[in-house]
PDB file of N, CA, C and O in Angstrom:
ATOM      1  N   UNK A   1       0.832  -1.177   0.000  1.00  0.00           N
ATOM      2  CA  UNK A   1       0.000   0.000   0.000  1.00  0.00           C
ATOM      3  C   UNK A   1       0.876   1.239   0.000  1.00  0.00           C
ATOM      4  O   UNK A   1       2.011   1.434   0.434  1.00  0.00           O
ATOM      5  N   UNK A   2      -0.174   2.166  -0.744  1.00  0.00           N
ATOM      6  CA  UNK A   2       0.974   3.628  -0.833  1.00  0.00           C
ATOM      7  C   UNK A   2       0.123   4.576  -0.352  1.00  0.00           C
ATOM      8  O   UNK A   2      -0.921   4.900  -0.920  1.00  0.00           O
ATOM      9  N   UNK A   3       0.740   5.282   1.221  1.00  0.00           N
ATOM     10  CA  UNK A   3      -0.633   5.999   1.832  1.00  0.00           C
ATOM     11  C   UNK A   3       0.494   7.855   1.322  1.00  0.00           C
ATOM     12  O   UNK A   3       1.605   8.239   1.689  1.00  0.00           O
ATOM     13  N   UNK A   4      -0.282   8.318   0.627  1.00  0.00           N
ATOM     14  CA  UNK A   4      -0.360   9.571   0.835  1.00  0.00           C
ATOM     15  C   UNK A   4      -0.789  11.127   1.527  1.00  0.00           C
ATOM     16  O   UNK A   4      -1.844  11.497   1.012  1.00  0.00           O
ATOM     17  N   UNK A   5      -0.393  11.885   2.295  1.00  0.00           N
ATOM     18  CA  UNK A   5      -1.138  12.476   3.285  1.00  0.00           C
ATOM     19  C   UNK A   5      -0.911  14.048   2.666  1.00  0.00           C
ATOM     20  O   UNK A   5       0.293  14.283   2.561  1.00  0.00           O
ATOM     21  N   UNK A   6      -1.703  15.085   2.266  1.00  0.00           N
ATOM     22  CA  UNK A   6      -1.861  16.275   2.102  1.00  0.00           C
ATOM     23  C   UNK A   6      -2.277  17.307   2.901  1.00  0.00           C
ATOM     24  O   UNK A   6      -3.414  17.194   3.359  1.00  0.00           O
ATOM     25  N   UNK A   7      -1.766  18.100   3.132  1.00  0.00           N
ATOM     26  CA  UNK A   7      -2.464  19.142   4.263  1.00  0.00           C
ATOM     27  C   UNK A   7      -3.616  20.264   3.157  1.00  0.00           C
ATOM     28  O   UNK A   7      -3.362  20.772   2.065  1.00  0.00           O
ATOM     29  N   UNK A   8      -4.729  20.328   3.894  1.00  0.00           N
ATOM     30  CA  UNK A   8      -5.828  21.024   3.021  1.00  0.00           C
ATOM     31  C   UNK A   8      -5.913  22.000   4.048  1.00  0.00           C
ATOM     32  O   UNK A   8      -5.236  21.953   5.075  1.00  0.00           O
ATOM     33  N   UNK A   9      -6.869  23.021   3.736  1.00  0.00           N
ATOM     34  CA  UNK A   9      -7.500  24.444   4.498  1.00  0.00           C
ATOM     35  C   UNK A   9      -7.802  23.938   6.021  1.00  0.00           C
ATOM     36  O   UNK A   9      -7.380  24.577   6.985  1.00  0.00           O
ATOM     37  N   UNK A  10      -8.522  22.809   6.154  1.00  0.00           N
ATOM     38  CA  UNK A  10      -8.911  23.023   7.541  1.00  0.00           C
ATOM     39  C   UNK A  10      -8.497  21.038   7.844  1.00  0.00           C
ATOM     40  O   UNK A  10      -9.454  20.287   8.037  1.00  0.00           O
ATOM     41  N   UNK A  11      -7.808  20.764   7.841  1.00  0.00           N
ATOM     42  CA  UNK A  11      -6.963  19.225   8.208  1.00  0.00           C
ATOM     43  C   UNK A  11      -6.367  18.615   7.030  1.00  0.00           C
ATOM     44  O   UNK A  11      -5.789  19.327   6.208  1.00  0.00           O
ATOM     45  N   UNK A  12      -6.441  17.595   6.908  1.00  0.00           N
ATOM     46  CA  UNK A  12      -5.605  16.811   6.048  1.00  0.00           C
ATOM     47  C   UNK A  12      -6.562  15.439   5.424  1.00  0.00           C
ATOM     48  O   UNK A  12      -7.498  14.912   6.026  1.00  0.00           O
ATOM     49  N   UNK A  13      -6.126  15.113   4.292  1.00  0.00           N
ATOM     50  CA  UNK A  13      -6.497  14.265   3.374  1.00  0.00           C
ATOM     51  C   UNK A  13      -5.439  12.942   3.334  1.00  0.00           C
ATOM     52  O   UNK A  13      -4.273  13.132   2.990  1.00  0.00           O
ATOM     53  N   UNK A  14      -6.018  11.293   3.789  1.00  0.00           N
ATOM     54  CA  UNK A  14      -4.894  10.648   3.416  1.00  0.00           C
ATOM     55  C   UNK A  14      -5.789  10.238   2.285  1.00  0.00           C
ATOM     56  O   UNK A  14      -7.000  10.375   2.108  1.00  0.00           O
ATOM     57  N   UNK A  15      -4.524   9.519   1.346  1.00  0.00           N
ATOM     58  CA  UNK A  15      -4.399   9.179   0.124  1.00  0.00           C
ATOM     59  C   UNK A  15      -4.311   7.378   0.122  1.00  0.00           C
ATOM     60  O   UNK A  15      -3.220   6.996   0.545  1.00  0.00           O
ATOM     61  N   UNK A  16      -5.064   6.477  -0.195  1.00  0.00           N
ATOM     62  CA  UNK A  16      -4.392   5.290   0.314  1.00  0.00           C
ATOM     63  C   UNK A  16      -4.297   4.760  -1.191  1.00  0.00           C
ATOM     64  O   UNK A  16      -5.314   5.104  -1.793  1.00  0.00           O
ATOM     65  N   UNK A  17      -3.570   4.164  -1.860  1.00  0.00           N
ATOM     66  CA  UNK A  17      -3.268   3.117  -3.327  1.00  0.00           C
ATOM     67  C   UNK A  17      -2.960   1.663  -2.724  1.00  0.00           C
ATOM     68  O   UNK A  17      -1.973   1.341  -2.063  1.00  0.00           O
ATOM     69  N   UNK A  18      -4.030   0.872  -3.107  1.00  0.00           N
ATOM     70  CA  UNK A  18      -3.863  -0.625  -2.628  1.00  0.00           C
ATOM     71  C   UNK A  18      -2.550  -0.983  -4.015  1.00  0.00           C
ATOM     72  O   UNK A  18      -2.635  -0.336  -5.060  1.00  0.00           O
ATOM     73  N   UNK A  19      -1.658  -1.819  -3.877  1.00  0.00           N
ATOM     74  CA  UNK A  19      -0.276  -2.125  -4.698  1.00  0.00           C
ATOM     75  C   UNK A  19      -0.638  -3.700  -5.067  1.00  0.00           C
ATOM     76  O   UNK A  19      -0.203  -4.181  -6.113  1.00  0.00           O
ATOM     77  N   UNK A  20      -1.334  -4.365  -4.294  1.00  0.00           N
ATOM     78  CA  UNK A  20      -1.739  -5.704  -4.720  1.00  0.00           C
ATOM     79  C   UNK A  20      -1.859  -5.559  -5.995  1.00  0.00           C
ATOM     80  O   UNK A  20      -1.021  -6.461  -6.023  1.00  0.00           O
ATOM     81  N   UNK A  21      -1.993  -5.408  -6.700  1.00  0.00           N
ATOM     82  CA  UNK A  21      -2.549  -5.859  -8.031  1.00  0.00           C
ATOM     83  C   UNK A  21      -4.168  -5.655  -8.591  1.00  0.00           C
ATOM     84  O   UNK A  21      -4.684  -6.167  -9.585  1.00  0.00           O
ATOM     85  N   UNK A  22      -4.655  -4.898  -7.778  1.00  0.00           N
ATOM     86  CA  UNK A  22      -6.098  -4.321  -7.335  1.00  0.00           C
ATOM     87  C   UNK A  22      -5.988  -3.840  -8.315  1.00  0.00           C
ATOM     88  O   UNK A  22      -4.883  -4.010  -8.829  1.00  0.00           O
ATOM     89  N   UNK A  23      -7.130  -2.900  -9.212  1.00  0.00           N
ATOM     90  CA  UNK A  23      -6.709  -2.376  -9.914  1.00  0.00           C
ATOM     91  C   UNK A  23      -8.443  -1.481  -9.576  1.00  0.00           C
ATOM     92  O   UNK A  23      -9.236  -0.974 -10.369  1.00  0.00           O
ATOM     93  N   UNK A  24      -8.478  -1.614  -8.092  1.00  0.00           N
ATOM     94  CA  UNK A  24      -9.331  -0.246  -7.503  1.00  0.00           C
ATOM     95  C   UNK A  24      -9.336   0.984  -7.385  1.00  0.00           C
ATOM     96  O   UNK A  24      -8.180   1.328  -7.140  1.00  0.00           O
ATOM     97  N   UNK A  25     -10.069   1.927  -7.429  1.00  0.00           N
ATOM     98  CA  UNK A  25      -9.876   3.063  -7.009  1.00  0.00           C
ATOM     99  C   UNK A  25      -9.627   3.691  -5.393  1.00  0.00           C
ATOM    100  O   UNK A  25     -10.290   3.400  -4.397  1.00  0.00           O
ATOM    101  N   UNK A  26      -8.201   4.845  -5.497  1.00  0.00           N
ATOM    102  CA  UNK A  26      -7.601   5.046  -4.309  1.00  0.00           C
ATOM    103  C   UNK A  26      -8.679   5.330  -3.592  1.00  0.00           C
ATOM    104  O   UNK A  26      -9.750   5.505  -4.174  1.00  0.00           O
ATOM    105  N   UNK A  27      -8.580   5.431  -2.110  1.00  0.00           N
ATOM    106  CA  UNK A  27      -9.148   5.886  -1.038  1.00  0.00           C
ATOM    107  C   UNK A  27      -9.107   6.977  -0.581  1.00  0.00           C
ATOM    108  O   UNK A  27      -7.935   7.188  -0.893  1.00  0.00           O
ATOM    109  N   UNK A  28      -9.465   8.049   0.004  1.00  0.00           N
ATOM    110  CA  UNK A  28      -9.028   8.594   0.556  1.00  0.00           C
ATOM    111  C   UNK A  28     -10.236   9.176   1.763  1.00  0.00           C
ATOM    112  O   UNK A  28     -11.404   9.537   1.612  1.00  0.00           O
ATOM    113  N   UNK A  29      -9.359   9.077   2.992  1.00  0.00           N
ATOM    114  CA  UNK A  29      -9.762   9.789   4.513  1.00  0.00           C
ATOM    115  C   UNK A  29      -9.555  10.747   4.529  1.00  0.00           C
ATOM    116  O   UNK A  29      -8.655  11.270   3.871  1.00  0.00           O
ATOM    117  N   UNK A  30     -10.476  11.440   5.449  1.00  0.00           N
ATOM    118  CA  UNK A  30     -10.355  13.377   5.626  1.00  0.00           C
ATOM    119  C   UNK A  30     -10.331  13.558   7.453  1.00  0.00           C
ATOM    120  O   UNK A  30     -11.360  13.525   8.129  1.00  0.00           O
ATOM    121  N   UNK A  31      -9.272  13.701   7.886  1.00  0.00           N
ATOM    122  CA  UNK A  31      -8.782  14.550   9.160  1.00  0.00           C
ATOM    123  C   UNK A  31      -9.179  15.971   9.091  1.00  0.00           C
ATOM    124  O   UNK A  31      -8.662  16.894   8.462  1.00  0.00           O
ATOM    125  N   UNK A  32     -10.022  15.953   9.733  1.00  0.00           N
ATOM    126  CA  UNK A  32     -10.865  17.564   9.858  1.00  0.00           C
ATOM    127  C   UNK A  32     -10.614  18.214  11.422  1.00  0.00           C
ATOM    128  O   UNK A  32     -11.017  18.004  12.566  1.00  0.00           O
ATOM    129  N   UNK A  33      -9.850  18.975  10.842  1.00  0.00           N
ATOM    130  CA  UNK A  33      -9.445  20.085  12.353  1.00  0.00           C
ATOM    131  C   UNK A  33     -10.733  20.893  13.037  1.00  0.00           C
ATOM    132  O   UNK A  33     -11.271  21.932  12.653  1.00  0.00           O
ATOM    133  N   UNK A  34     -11.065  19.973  14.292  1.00  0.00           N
ATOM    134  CA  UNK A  34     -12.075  20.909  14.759  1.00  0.00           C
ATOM    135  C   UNK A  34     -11.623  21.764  15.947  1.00  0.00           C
ATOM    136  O   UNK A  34     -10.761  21.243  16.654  1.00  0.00           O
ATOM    137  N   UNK A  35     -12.055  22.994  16.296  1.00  0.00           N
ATOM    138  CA  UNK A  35     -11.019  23.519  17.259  1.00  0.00           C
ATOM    139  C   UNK A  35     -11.984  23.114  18.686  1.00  0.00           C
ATOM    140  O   UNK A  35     -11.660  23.669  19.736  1.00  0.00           O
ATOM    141  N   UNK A  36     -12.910  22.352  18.696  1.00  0.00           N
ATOM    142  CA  UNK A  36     -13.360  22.446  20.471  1.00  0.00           C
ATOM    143  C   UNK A  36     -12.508  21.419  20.651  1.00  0.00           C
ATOM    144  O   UNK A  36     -12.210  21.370  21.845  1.00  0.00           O
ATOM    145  N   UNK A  37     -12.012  20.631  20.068  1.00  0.00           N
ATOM    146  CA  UNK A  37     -11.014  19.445  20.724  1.00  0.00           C
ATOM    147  C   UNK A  37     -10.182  18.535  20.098  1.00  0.00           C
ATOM    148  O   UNK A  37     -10.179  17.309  20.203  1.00  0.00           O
ATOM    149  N   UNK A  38      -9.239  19.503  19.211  1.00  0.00           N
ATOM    150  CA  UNK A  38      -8.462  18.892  18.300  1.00  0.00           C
ATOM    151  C   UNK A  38      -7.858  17.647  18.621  1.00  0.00           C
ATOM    152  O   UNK A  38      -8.149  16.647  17.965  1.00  0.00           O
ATOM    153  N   UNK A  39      -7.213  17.611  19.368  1.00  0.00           N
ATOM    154  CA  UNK A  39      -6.602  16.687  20.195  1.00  0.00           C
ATOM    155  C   UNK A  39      -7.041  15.583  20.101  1.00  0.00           C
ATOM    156  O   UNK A  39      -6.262  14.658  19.866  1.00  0.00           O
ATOM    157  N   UNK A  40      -8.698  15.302  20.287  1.00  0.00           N
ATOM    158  CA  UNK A  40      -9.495  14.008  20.349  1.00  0.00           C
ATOM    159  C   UNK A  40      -9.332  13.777  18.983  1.00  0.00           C
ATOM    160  O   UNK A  40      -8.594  12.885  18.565  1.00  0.00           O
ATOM    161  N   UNK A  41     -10.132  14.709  18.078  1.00  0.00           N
ATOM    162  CA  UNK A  41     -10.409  14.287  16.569  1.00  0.00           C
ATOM    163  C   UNK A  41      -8.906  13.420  15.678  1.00  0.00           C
ATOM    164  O   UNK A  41      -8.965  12.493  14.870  1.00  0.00           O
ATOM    165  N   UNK A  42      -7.726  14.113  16.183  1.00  0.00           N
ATOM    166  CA  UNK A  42      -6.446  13.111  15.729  1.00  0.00           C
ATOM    167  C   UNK A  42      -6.416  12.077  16.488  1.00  0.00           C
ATOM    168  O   UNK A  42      -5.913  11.136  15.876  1.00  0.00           O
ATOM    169  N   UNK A  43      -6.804  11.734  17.827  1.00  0.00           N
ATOM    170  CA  UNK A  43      -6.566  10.252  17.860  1.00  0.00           C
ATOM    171  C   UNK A  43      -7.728   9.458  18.034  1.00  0.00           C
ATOM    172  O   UNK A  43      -7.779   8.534  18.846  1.00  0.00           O
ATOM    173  N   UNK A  44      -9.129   9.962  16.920  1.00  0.00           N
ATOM    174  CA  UNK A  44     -10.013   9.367  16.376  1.00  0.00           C
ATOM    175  C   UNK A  44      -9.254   8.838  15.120  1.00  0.00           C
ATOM    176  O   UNK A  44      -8.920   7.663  14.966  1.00  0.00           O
ATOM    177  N   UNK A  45      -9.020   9.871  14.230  1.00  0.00           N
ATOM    178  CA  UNK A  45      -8.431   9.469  12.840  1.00  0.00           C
ATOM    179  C   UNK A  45      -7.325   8.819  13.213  1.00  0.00           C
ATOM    180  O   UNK A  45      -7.264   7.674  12.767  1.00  0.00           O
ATOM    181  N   UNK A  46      -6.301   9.210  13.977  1.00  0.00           N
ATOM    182  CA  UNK A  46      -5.302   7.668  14.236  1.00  0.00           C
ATOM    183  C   UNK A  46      -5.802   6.377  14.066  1.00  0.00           C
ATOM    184  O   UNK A  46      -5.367   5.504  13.314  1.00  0.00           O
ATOM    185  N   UNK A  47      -7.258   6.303  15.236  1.00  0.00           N
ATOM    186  CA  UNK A  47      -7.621   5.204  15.386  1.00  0.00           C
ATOM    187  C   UNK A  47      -8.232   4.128  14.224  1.00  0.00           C
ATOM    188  O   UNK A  47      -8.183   2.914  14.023  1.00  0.00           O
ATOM    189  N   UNK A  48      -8.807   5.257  13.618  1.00  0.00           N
ATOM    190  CA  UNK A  48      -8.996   4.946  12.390  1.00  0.00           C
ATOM    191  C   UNK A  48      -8.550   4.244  11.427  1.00  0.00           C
ATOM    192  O   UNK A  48      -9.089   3.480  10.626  1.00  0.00           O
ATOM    193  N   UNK A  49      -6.954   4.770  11.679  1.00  0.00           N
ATOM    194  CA  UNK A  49      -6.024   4.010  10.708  1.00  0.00           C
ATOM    195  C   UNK A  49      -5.872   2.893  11.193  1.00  0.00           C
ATOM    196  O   UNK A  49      -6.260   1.916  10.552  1.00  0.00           O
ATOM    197  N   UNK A  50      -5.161   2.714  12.671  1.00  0.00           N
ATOM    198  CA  UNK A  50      -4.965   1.482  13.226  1.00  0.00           C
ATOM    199  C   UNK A  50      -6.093   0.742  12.744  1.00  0.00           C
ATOM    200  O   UNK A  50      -5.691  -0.166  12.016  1.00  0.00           O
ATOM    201  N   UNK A  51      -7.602   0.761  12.873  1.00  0.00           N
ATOM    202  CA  UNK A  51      -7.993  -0.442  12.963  1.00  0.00           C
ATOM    203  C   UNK A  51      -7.805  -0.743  11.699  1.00  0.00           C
ATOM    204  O   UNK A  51      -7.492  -1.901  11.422  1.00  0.00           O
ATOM    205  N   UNK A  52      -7.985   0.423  10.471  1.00  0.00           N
ATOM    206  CA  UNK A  52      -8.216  -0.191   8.933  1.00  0.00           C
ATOM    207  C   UNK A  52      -7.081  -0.613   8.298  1.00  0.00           C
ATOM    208  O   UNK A  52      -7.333  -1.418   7.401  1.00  0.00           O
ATOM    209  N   UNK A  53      -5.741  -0.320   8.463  1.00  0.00           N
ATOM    210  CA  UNK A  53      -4.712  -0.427   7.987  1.00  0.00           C
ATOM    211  C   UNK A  53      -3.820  -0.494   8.723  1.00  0.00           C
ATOM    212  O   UNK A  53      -2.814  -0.279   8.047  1.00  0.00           O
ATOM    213  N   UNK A  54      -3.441  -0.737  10.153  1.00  0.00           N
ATOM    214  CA  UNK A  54      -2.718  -1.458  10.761  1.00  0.00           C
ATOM    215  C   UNK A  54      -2.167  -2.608  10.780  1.00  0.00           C
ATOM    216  O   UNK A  54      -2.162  -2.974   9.605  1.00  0.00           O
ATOM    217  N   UNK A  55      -1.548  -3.653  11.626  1.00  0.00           N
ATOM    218  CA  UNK A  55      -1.259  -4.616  11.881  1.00  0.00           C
ATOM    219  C   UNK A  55      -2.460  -5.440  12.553  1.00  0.00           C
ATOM    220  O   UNK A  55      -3.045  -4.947  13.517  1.00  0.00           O
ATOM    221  N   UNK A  56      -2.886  -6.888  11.967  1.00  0.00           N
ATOM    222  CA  UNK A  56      -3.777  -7.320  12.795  1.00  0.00           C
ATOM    223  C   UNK A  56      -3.311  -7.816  14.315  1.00  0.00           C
ATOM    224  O   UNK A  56      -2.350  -8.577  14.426  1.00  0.00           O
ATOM    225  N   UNK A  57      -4.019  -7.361  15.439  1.00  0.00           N
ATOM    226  CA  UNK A  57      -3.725  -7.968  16.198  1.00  0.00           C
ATOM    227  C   UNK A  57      -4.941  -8.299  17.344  1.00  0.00           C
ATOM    228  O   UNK A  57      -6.107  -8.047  17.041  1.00  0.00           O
ATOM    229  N   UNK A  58      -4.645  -8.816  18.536  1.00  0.00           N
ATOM    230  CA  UNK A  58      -5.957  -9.416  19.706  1.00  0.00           C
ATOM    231  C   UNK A  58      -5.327  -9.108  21.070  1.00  0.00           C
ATOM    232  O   UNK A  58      -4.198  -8.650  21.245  1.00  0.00           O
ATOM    233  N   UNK A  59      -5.944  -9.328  21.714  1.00  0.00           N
ATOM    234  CA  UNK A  59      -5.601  -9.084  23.281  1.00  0.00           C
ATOM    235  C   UNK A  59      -4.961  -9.792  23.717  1.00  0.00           C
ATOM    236  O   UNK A  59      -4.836  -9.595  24.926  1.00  0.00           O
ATOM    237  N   UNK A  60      -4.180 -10.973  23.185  1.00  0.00           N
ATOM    238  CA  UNK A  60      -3.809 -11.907  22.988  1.00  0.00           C
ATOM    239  C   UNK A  60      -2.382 -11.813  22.343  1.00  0.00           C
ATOM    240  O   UNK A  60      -1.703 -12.839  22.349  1.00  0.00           O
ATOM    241  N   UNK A  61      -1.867 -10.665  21.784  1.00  0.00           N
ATOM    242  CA  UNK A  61      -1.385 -10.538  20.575  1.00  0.00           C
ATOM    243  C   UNK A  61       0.215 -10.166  21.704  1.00  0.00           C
ATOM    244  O   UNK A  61       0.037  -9.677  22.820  1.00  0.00           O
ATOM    245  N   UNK A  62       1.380 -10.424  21.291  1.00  0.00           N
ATOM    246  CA  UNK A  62       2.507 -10.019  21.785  1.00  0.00           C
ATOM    247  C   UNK A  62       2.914  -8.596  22.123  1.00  0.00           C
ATOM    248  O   UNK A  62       3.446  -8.131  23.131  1.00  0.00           O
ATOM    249  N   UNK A  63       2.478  -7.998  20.901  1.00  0.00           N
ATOM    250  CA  UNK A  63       2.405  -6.329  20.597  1.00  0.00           C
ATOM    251  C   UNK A  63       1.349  -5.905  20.899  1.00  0.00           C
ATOM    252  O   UNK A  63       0.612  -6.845  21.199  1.00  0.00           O
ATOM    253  N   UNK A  64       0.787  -4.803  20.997  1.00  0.00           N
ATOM    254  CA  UNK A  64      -0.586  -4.118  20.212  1.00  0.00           C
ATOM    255  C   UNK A  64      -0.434  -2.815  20.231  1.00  0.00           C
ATOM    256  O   UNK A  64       0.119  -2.285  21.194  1.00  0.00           O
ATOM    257  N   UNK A  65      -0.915  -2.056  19.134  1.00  0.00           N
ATOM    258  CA  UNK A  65      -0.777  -0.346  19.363  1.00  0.00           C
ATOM    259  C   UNK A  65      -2.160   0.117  20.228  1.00  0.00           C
ATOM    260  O   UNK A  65      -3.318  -0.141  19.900  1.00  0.00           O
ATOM    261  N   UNK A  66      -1.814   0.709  21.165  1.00  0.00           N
ATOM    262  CA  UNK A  66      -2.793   1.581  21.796  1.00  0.00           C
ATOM    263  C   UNK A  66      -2.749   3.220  21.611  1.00  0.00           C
ATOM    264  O   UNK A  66      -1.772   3.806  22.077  1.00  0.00           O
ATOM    265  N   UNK A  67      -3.665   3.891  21.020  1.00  0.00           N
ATOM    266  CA  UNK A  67      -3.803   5.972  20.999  1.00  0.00           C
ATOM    267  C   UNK A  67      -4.777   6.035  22.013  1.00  0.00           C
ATOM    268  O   UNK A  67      -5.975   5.768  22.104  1.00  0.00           O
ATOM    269  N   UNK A  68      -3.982   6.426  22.670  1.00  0.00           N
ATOM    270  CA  UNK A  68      -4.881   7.308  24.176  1.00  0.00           C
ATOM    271  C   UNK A  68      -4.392   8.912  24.038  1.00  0.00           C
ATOM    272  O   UNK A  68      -3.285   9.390  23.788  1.00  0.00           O
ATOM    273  N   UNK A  69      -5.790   9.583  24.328  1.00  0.00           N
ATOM    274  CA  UNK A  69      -5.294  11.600  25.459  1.00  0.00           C
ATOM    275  C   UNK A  69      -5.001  11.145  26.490  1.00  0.00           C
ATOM    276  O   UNK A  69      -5.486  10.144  27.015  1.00  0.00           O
ATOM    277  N   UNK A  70      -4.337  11.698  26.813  1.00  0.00           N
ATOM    278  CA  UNK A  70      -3.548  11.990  28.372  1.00  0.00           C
ATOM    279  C   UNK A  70      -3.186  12.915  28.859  1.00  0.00           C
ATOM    280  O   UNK A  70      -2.459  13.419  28.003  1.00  0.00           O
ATOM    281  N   UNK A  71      -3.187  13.619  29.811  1.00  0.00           N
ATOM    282  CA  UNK A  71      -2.823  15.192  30.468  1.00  0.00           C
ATOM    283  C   UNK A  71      -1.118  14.744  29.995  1.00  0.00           C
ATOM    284  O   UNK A  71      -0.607  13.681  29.643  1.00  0.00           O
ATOM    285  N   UNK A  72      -0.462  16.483  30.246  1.00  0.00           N
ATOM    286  CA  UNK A  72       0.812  16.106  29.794  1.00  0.00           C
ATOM    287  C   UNK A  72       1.383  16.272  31.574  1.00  0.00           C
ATOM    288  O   UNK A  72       0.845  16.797  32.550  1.00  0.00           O
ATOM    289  N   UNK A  73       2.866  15.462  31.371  1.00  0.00           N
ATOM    290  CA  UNK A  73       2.992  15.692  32.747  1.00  0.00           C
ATOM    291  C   UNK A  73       3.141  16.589  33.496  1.00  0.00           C
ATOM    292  O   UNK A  73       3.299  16.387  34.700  1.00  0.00           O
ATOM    293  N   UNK A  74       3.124  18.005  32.869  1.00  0.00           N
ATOM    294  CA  UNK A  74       3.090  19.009  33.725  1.00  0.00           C
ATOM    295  C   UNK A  74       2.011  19.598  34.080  1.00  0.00           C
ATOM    296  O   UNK A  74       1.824  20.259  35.102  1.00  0.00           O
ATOM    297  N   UNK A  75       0.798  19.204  32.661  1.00  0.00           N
ATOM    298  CA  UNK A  75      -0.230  19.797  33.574  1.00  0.00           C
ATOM    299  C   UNK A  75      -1.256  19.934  34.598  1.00  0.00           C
ATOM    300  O   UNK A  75      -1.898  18.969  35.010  1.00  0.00           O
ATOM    301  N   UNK A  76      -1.436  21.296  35.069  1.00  0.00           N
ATOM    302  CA  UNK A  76      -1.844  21.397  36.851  1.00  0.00           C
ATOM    303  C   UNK A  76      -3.256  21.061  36.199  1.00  0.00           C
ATOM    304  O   UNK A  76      -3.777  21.466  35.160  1.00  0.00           O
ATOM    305  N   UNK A  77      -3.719  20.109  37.254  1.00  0.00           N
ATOM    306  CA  UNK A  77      -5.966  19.493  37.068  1.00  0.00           C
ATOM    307  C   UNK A  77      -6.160  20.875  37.488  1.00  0.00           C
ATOM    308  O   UNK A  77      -5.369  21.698  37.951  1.00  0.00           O
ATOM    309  N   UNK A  78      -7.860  20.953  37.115  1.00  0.00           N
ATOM    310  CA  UNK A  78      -8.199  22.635  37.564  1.00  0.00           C
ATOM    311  C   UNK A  78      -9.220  22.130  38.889  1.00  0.00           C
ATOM    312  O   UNK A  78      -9.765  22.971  39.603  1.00  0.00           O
TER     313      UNK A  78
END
C-alpha cells in the first residue's frame, strides 16, 4: 500500500493506493481540524487508521498499538 497524506484548508487528506494488483480506485480519509477538541479528533483518525490499515492484532497478541489523550505531565488538574 501507498498511503499519501496532504495538508488542506482546515486538516488533512490521506491518500491510500492498494499495490496488490487491485486495480481499484484510491481511497481517501479526511482529518478535519475541529477547534473544540483537536486533540481528540487526531486520535479518532489515528484510530482509524490502526484499525483499517494497521497490523492485525488481539488481546492476545505479543504487541498491540494503543492511541490514548492523556494530560501532559506538567499539567496542573483545575
Amino acid at each position: 500500500m501507498i498511503f499519501d497524506m496532504r495538508r488542506v484548508e482546515n486538516g488533512y487528506v490521506l491518500k491510500v493506493v492498494d499495490q496488490d494488483g487491485n486495480a481499484g480506485e484510491p481511497k481517501e480519509i479526511v482529518y478535519q481540524e475541529k477547534y473544540e477538541d483537536e486533540v481528540e479528533c487526531f486520535a479518532d483518525f489515528l484510530r482509524y487508521l490502526d484499525e483499517h490499515y494497521g497490523p492485525s492484532t488481539s488481546r492476545y497478541s505479543e504487541k498491540r498499538i494503543y492511541i490514548r489523550v492523556e494530560p501532559g505531565d506538567k499539567c496542573e488538574s483545575p
